Every structure is written in C-alpha cells, then in structure tokens.
PDB file of C-alpha atoms in Angstrom:
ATOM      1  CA  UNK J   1     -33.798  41.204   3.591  1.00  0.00           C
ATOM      2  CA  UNK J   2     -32.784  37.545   3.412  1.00  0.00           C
ATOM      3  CA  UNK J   3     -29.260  36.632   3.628  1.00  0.00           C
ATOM      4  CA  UNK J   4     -26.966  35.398   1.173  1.00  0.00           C
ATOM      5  CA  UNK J   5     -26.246  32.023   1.361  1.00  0.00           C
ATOM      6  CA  UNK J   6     -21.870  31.871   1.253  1.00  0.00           C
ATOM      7  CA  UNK J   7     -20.666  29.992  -1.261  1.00  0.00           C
ATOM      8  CA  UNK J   8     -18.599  27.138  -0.242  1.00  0.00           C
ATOM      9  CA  UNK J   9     -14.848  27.336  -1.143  1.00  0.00           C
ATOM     10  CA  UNK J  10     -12.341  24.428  -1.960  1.00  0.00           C
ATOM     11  CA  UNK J  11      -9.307  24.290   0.242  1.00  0.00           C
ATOM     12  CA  UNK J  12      -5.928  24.980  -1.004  1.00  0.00           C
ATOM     13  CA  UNK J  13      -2.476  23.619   0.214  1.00  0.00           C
ATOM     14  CA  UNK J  14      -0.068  26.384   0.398  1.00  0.00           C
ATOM     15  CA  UNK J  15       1.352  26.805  -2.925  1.00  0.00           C
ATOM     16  CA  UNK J  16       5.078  26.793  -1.933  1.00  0.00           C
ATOM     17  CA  UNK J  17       4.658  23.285  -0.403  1.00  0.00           C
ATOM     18  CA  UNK J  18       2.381  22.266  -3.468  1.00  0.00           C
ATOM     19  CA  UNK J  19       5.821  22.930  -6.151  1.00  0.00           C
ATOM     20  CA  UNK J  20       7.408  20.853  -3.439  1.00  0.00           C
ATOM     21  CA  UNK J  21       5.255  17.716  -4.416  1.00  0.00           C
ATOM     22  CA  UNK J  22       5.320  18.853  -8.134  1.00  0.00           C
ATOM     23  CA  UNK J  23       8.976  18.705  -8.366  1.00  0.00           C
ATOM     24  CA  UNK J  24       9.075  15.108  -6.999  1.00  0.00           C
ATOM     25  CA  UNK J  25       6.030  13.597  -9.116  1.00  0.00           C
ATOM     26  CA  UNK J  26       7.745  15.447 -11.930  1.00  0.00           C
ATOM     27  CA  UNK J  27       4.862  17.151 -13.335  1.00  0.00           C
ATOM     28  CA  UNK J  28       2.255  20.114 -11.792  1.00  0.00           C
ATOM     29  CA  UNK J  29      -1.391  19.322 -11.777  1.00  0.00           C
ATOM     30  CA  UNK J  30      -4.409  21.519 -12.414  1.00  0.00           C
ATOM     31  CA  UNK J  31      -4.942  22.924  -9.172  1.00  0.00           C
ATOM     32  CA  UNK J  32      -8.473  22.084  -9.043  1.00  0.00           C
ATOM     33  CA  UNK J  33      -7.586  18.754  -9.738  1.00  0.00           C
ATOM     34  CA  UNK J  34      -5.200  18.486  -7.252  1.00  0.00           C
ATOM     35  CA  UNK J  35      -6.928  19.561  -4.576  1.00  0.00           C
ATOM     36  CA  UNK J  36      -9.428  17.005  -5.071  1.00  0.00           C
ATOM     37  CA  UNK J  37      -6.558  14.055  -5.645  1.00  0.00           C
ATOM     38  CA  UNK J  38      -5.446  15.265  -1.854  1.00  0.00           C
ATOM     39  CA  UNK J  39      -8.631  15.449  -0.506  1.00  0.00           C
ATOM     40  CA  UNK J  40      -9.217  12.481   2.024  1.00  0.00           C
ATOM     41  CA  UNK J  41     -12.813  11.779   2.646  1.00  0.00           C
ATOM     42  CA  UNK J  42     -12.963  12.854   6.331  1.00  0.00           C
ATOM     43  CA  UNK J  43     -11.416  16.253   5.408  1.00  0.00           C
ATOM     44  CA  UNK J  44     -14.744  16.692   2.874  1.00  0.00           C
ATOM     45  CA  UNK J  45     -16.809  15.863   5.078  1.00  0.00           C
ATOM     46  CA  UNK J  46     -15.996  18.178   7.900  1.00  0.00           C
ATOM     47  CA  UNK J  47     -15.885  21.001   5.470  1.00  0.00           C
ATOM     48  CA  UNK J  48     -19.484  20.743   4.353  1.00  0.00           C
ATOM     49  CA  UNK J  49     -19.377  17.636   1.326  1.00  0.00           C
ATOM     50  CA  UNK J  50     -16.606  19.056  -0.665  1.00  0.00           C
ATOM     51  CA  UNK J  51     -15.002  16.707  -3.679  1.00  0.00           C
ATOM     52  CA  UNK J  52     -12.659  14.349  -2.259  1.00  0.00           C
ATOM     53  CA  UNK J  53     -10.334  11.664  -3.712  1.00  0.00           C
ATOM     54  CA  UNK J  54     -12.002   8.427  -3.716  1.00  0.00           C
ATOM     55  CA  UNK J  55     -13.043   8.456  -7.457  1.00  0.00           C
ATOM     56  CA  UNK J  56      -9.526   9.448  -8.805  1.00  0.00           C
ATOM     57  CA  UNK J  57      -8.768   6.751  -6.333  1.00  0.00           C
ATOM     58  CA  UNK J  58     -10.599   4.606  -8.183  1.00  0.00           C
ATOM     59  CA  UNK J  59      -9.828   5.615 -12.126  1.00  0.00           C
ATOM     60  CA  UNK J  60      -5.412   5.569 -10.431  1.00  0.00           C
ATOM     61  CA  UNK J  61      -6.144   2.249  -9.655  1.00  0.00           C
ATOM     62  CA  UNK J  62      -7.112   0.807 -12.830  1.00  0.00           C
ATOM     63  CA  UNK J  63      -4.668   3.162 -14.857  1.00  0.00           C
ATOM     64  CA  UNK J  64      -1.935   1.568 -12.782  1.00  0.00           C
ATOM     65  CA  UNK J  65      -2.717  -1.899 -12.978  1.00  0.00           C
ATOM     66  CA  UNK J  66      -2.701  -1.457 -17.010  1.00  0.00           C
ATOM     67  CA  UNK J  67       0.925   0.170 -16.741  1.00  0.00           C
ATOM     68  CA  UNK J  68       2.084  -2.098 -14.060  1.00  0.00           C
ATOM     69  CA  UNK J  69       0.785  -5.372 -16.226  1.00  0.00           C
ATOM     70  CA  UNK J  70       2.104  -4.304 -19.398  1.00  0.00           C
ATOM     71  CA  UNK J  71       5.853  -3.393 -17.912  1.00  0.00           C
ATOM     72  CA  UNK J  72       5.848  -7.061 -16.553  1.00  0.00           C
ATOM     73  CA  UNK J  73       4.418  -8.683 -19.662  1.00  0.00           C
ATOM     74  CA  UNK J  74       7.111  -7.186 -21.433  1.00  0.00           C
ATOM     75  CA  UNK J  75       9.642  -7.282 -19.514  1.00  0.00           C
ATOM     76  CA  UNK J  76       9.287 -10.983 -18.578  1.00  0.00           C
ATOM     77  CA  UNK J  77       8.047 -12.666 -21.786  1.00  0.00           C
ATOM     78  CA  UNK J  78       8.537 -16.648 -20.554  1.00  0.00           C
ATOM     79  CA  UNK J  79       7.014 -16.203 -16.877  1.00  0.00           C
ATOM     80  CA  UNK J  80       3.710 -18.206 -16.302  1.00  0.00           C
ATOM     81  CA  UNK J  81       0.310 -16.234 -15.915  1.00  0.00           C
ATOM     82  CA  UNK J  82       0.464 -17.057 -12.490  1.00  0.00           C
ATOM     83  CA  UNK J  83       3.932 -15.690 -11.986  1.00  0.00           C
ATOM     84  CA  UNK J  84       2.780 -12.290 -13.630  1.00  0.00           C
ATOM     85  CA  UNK J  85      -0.112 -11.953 -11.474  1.00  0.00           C
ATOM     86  CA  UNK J  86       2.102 -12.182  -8.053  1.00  0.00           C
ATOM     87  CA  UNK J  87       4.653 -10.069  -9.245  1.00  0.00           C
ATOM     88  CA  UNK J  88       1.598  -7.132 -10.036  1.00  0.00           C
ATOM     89  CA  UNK J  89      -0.115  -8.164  -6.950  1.00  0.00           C
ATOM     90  CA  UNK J  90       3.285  -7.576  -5.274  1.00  0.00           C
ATOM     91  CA  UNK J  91       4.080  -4.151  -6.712  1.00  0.00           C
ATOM     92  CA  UNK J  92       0.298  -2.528  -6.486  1.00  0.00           C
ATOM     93  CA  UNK J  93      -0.038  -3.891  -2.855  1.00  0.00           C
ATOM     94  CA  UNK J  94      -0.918  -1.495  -0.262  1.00  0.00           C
ATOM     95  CA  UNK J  95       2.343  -1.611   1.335  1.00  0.00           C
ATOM     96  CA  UNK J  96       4.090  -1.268  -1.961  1.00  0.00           C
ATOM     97  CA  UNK J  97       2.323   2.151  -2.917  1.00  0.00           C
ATOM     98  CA  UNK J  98       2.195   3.075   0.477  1.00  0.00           C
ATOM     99  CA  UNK J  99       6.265   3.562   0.814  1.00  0.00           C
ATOM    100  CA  UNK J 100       6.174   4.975  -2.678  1.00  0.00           C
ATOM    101  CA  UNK J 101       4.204   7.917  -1.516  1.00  0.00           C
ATOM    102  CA  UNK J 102       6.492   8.537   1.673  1.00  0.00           C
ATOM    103  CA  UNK J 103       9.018   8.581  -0.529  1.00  0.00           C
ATOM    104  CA  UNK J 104       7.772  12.107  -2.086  1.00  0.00           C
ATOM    105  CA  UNK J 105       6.646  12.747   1.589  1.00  0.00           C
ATOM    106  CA  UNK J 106       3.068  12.599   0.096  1.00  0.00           C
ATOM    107  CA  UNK J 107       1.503  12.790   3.761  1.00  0.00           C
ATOM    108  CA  UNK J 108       2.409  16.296   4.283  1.00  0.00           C
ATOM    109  CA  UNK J 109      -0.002  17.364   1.597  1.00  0.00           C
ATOM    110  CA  UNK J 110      -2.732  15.772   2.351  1.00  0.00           C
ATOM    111  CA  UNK J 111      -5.990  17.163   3.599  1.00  0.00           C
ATOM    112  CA  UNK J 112      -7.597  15.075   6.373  1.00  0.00           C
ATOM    113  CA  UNK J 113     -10.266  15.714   9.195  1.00  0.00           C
ATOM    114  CA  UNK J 114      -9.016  16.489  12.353  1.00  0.00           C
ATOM    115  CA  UNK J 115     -10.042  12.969  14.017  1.00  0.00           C
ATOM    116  CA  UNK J 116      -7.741  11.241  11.180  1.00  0.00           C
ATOM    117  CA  UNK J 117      -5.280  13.780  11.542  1.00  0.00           C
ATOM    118  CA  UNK J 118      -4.456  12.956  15.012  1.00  0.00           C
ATOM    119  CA  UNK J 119      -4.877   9.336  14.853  1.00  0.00           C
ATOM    120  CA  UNK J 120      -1.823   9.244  12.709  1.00  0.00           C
ATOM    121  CA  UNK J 121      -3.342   9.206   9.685  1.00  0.00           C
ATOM    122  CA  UNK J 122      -0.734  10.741   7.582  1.00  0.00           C
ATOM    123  CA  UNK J 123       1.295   7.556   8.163  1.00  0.00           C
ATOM    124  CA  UNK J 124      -1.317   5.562   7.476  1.00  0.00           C
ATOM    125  CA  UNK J 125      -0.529   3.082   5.076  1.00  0.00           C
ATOM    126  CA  UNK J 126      -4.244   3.067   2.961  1.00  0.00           C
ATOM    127  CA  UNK J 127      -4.451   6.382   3.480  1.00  0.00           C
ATOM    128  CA  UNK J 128      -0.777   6.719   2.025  1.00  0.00           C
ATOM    129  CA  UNK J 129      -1.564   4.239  -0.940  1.00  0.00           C
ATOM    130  CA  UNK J 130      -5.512   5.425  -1.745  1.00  0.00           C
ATOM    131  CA  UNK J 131      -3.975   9.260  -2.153  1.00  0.00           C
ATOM    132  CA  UNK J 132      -1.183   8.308  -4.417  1.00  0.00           C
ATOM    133  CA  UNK J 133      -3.273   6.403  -6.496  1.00  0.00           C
ATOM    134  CA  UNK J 134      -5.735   9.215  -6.926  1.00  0.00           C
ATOM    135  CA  UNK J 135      -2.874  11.288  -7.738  1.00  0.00           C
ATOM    136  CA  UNK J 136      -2.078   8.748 -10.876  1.00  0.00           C
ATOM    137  CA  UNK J 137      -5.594   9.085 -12.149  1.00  0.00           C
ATOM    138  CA  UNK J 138      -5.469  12.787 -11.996  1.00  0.00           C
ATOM    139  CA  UNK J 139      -2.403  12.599 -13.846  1.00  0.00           C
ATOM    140  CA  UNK J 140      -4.195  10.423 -16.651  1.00  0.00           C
ATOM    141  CA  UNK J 141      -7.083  12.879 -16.717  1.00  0.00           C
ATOM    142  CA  UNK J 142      -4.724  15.726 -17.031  1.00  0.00           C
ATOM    143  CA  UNK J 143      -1.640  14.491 -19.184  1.00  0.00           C
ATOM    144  CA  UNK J 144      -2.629  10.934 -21.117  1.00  0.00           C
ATOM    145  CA  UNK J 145      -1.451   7.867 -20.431  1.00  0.00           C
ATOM    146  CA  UNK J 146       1.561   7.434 -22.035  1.00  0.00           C
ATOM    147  CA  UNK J 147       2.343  11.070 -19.450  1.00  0.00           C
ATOM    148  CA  UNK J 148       1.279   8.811 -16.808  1.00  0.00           C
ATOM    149  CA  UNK J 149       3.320   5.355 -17.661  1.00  0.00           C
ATOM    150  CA  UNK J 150       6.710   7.989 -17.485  1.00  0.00           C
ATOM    151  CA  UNK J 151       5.487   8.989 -13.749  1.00  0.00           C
ATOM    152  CA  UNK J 152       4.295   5.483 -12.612  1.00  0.00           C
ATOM    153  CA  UNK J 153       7.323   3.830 -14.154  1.00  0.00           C
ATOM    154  CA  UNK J 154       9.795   6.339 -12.467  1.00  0.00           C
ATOM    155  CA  UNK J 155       8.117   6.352  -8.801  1.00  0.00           C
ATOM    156  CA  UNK J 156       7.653   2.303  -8.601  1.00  0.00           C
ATOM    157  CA  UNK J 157      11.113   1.769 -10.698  1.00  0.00           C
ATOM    158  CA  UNK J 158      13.152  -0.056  -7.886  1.00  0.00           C
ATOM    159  CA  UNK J 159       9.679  -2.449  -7.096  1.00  0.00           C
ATOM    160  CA  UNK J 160       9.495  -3.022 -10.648  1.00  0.00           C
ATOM    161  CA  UNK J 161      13.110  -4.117 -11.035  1.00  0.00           C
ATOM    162  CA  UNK J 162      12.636  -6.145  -8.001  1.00  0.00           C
ATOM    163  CA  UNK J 163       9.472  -8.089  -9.283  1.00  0.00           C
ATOM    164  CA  UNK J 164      10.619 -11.142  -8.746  1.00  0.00           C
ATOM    165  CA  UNK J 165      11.828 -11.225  -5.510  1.00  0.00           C
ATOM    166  CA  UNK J 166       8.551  -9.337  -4.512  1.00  0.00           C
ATOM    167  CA  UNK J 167       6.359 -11.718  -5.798  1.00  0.00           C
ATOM    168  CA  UNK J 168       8.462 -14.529  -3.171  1.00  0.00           C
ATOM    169  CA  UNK J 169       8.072 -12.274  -0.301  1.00  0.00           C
ATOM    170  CA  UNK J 170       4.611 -11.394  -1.107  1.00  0.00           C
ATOM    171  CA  UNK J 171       3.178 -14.767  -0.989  1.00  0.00           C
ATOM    172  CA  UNK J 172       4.757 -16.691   1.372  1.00  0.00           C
ATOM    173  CA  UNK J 173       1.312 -18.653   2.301  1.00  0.00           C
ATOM    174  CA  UNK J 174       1.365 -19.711  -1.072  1.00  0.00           C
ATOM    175  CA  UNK J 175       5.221 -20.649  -0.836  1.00  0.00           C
ATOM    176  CA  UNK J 176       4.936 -22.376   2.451  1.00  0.00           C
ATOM    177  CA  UNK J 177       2.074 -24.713   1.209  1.00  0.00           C
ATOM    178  CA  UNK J 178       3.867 -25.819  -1.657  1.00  0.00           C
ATOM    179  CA  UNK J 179       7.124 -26.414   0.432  1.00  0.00           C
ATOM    180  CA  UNK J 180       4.880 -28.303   3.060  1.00  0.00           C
ATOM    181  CA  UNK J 181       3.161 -30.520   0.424  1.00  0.00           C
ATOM    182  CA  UNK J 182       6.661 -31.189  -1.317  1.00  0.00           C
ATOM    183  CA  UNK J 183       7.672 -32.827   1.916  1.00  0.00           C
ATOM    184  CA  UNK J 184       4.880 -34.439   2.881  1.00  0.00           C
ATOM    185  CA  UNK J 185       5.009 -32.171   6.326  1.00  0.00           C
ATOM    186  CA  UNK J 186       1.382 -31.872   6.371  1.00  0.00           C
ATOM    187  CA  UNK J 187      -0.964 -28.753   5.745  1.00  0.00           C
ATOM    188  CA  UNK J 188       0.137 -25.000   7.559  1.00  0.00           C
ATOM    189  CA  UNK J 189      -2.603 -23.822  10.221  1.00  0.00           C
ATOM    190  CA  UNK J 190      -2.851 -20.234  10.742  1.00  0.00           C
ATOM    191  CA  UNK J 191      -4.115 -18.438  14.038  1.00  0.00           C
ATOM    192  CA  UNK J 192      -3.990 -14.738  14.838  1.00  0.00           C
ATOM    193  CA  UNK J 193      -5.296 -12.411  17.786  1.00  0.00           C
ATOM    194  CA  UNK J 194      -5.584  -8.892  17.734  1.00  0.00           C
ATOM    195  CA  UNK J 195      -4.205  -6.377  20.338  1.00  0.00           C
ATOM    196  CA  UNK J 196      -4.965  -2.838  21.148  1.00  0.00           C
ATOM    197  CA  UNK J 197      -7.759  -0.112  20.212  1.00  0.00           C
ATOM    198  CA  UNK J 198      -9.588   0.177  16.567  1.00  0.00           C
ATOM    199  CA  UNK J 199      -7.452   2.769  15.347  1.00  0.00           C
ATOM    200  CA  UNK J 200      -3.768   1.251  16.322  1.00  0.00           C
ATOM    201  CA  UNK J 201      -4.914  -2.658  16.050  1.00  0.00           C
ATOM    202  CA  UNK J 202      -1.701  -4.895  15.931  1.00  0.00           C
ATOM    203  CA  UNK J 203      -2.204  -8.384  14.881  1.00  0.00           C
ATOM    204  CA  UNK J 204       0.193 -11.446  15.904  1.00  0.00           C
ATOM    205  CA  UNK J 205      -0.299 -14.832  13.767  1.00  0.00           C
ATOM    206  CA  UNK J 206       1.340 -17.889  14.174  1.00  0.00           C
ATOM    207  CA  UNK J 207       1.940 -20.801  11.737  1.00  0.00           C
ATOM    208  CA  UNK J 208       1.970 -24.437  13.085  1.00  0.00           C
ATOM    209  CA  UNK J 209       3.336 -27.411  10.519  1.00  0.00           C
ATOM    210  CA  UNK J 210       2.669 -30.956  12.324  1.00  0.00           C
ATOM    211  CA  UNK J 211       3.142 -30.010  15.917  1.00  0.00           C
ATOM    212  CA  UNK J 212       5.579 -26.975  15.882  1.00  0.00           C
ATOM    213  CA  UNK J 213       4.923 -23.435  15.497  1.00  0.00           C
ATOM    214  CA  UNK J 214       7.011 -22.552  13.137  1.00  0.00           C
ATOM    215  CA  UNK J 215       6.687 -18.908  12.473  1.00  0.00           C
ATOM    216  CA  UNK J 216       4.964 -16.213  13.495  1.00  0.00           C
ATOM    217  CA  UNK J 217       4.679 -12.161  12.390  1.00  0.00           C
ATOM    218  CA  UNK J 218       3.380  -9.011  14.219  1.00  0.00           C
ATOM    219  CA  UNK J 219       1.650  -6.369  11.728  1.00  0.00           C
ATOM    220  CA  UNK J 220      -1.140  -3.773  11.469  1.00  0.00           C
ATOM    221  CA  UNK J 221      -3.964  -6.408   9.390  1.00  0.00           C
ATOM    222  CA  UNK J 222      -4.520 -10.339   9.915  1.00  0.00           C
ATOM    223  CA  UNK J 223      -3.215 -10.634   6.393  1.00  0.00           C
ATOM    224  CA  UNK J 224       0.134  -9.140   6.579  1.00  0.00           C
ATOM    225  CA  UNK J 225       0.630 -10.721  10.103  1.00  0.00           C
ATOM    226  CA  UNK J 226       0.447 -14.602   8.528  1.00  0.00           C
ATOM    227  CA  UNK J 227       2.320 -13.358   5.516  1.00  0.00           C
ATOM    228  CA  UNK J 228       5.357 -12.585   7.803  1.00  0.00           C
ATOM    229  CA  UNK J 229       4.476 -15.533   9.947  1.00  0.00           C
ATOM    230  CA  UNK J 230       4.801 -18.004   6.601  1.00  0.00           C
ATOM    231  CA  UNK J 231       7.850 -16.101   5.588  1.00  0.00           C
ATOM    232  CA  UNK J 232       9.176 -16.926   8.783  1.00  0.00           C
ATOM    233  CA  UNK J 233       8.345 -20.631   9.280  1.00  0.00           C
ATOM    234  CA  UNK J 234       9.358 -20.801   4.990  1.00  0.00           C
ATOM    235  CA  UNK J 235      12.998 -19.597   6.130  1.00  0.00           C
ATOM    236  CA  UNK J 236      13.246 -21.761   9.614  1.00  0.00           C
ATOM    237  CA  UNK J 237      12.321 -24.617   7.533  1.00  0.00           C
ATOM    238  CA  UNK J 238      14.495 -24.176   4.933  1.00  0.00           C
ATOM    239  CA  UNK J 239      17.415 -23.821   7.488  1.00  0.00           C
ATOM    240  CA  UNK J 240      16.450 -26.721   9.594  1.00  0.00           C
ATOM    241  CA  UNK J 241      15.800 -24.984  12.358  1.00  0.00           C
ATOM    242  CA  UNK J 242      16.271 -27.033  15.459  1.00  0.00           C
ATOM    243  CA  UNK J 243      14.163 -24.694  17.786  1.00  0.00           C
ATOM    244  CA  UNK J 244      11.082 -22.690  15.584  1.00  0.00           C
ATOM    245  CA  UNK J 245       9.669 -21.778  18.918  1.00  0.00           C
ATOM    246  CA  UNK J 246      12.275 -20.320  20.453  1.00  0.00           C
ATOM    247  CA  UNK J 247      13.430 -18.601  17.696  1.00  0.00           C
ATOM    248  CA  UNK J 248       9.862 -16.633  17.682  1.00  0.00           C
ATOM    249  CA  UNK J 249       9.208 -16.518  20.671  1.00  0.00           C
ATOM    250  CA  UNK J 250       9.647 -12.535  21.316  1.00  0.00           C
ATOM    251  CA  UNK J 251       6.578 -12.428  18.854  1.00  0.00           C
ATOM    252  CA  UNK J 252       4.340 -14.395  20.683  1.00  0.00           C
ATOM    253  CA  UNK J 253       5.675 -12.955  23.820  1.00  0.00           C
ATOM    254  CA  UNK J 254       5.360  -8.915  23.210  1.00  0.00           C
ATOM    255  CA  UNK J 255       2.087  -8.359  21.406  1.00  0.00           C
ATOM    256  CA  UNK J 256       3.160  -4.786  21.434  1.00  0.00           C
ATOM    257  CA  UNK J 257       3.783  -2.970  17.817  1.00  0.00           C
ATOM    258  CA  UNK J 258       7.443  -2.351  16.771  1.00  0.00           C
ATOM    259  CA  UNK J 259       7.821   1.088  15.142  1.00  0.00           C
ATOM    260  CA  UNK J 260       8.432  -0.012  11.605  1.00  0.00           C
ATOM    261  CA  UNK J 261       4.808  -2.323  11.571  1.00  0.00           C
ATOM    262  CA  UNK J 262       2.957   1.551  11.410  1.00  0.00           C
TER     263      UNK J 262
END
C-alpha cells in the first residue's frame, strides 16, 4: 500500500507573542498573511519551499514610498524636487526602517533558518527593514491604503517630523562636494577597506580634500562608511579644524566594529 505523502504545514509564531506585535503595529493581520510577512527566505527554504516574505517585501515597498512621498509633498509645499527626494530617500533608507522595526521588537517574530539565526540575523539591519516592509504590504492587502497611511504615518512619525535634518545627514557626499566646490578646496576622494568575515564585514572609509584626510567613518556597507566619513570631514571643515587627522585617527587606527555599527 503506498504511503501518503504528508502535507506540508505553515509555521506559526506562538499566538501570545503574535498579539504582542499586533498591539504595537496597531492592527492584527490575517494569520495566514502574517506568517508569510515574517517568513525570511532562509526559514522557507529549510522547511521544504514554504511562502516567504520577499513579495510583500516588494508590494510594502512601493506602498510606502507613495505614503512617504505624499506626507512630504504636502507637508513641505515650497521645497525643490531635489529636496523631496533626499528627505524620502532619508526616511525609507535601510537604516531608517531598520530602527523602526526594533522599535516594535520586530526581530523576535521573525522566522529565519538556523544559519541566519545564529549569525545575528535578527539584528540585522536588511533583514530588520525587508520584514517590516513586507509587513506594510500585508497591511495594504488586508486593510486599504488609507488603513495603511494611519500605520506607516504613526511608526515613521518622529523620521517624518525630522525630514529635514535627515535629508542633511543622509547625504553628506552630496553636502561635502558642494561645500568643497564653494571654496574652491578641490574635489573629495573616497577610499575604504573592508575588515573581518562575510557575515560581520566592517568597512572603514576615509575622505581626503587637497592633502588632508579629513574624515573618516566605520560601518557595516562601503556606503554608509563614506557617508559618516563626509559627515565627518563636512563638520571638521566647517569648524576649522586645525588637526582632521588626529581628530580621526581612532578610526583609521581600530578597524574593529563598535557595538552600535550592527
């Protein structure tokens, strides 16, 4: 007699910890839904191909650049194009979401594969960010999107009220340039070097203007790394800084990670 194949069954999050989450996104999910939105890739695919998030991911993303556009077209009616499009790049950065969804402890409730699970991976910042924006699109699908702006609105309220100071800190390349070209101090060149293995990679850049390195910034990707580094050699700048070197020096010095570049 030939044996039943066993059908495969979707995992569930304990359902006491699950009204946790509710409560803070302020709104309960179809439970089918939500296990999907909390399903990380590597979870599905050591549990046979189950759904996982990456297409909620990808519907969240697009839901919350419409919401997140339309907050700061309003809410800013004589800032340039180009103004708008830092500020949004600001708020729906990686970093951005990424603190959002530690701030409703959203790694506890994720599902992720046991290699991703103890590399730190609930920590992970594009873990962090890809899993709260799959819970916005399952939101959408669920509730609508006016549902949806309420949410999005309350969870990214103090980056939203913040836009413009974002959009500064967020592109300091673009800041630096501009001061460097406004004083004739020449153009910013950018070097970085990577330390450590594939899944903890730390990344020191350095900015040189003329001669001098004047900044430099430790992170977890290339890109954040110069970003601090401008931000850095933007502020010595500004100040006058007699001694840009020395005043980075433990950066170029200690390539290890400080705990709050996770």
């Amino acid at each position: 007699m030939a044996r039943r194949k066993r059908r495969k069954q979707e995992p569930a999050a304990p359902q006491s910890d699950v009204n946790q989450l509710w409560g803070r996104w302020r709104i309960s999910l179809d439970p089918e839904l939500a296990v999907t939105a909390l399903t990380h890739r590597s979870f599905a695919f050591e549990n046979g191909g189950l759904p996982h998030n990456e297409r909620l991911e990808f519907l969240g993303d697009s839901v919350l650049s419409i919401i997140v556009t339309e907050k700061l077209f309003r809410t800013y009616p004589h800032v340039s194009e180009a103004s708008l499009s830092r500020m949004r790049g600001a708020i729906v950065s990686e970093r951005t979401l990424a603190q959002a969804a530690r701030n409703l402890d959203l790694g506890s409730f994720i599902l992720l594969g046991r290699g991703e699970n103890l590399t730190g991976g609930r920590e992970r910042d594009s873990i962090l960010c890809d899993t709260f924006e799959a819970l916005i699109g399952a939101t959408y699908l669920s509730f609508g999107l006016e549902t949806t702006r309420s949410i999005v609105e309350h969870h990214l309220n103090e980056p939203l009220l913040n836009a413009q100071e974002l959009e500064l800190s967020a592109d300091y390349k673009t800041t630096l340039q501009e001061y460097c070209s406004q004083y004739e101090l020449g153009e910013p060149v950018y070097t970085d070097e990577g330390f450590g293995p594939d899944h903890e990679r730390v990344f020191v850049a350095t900015v040189s203007v003329g001669d001098l390195v004047v900044g430099a910034g430790r992170a977890s990707s290339k890109k954040q790394a110069k970003s601090l580094a401008a931000g850095v050699a933007y502020a010595a700048l500004q100040a006058n800084d007699a001694d840009p070197v020395a005043a980075n020096a433990q950066f170029l010095e200690d390539p290890a990670p400080a705990e709050d570049d996770a």
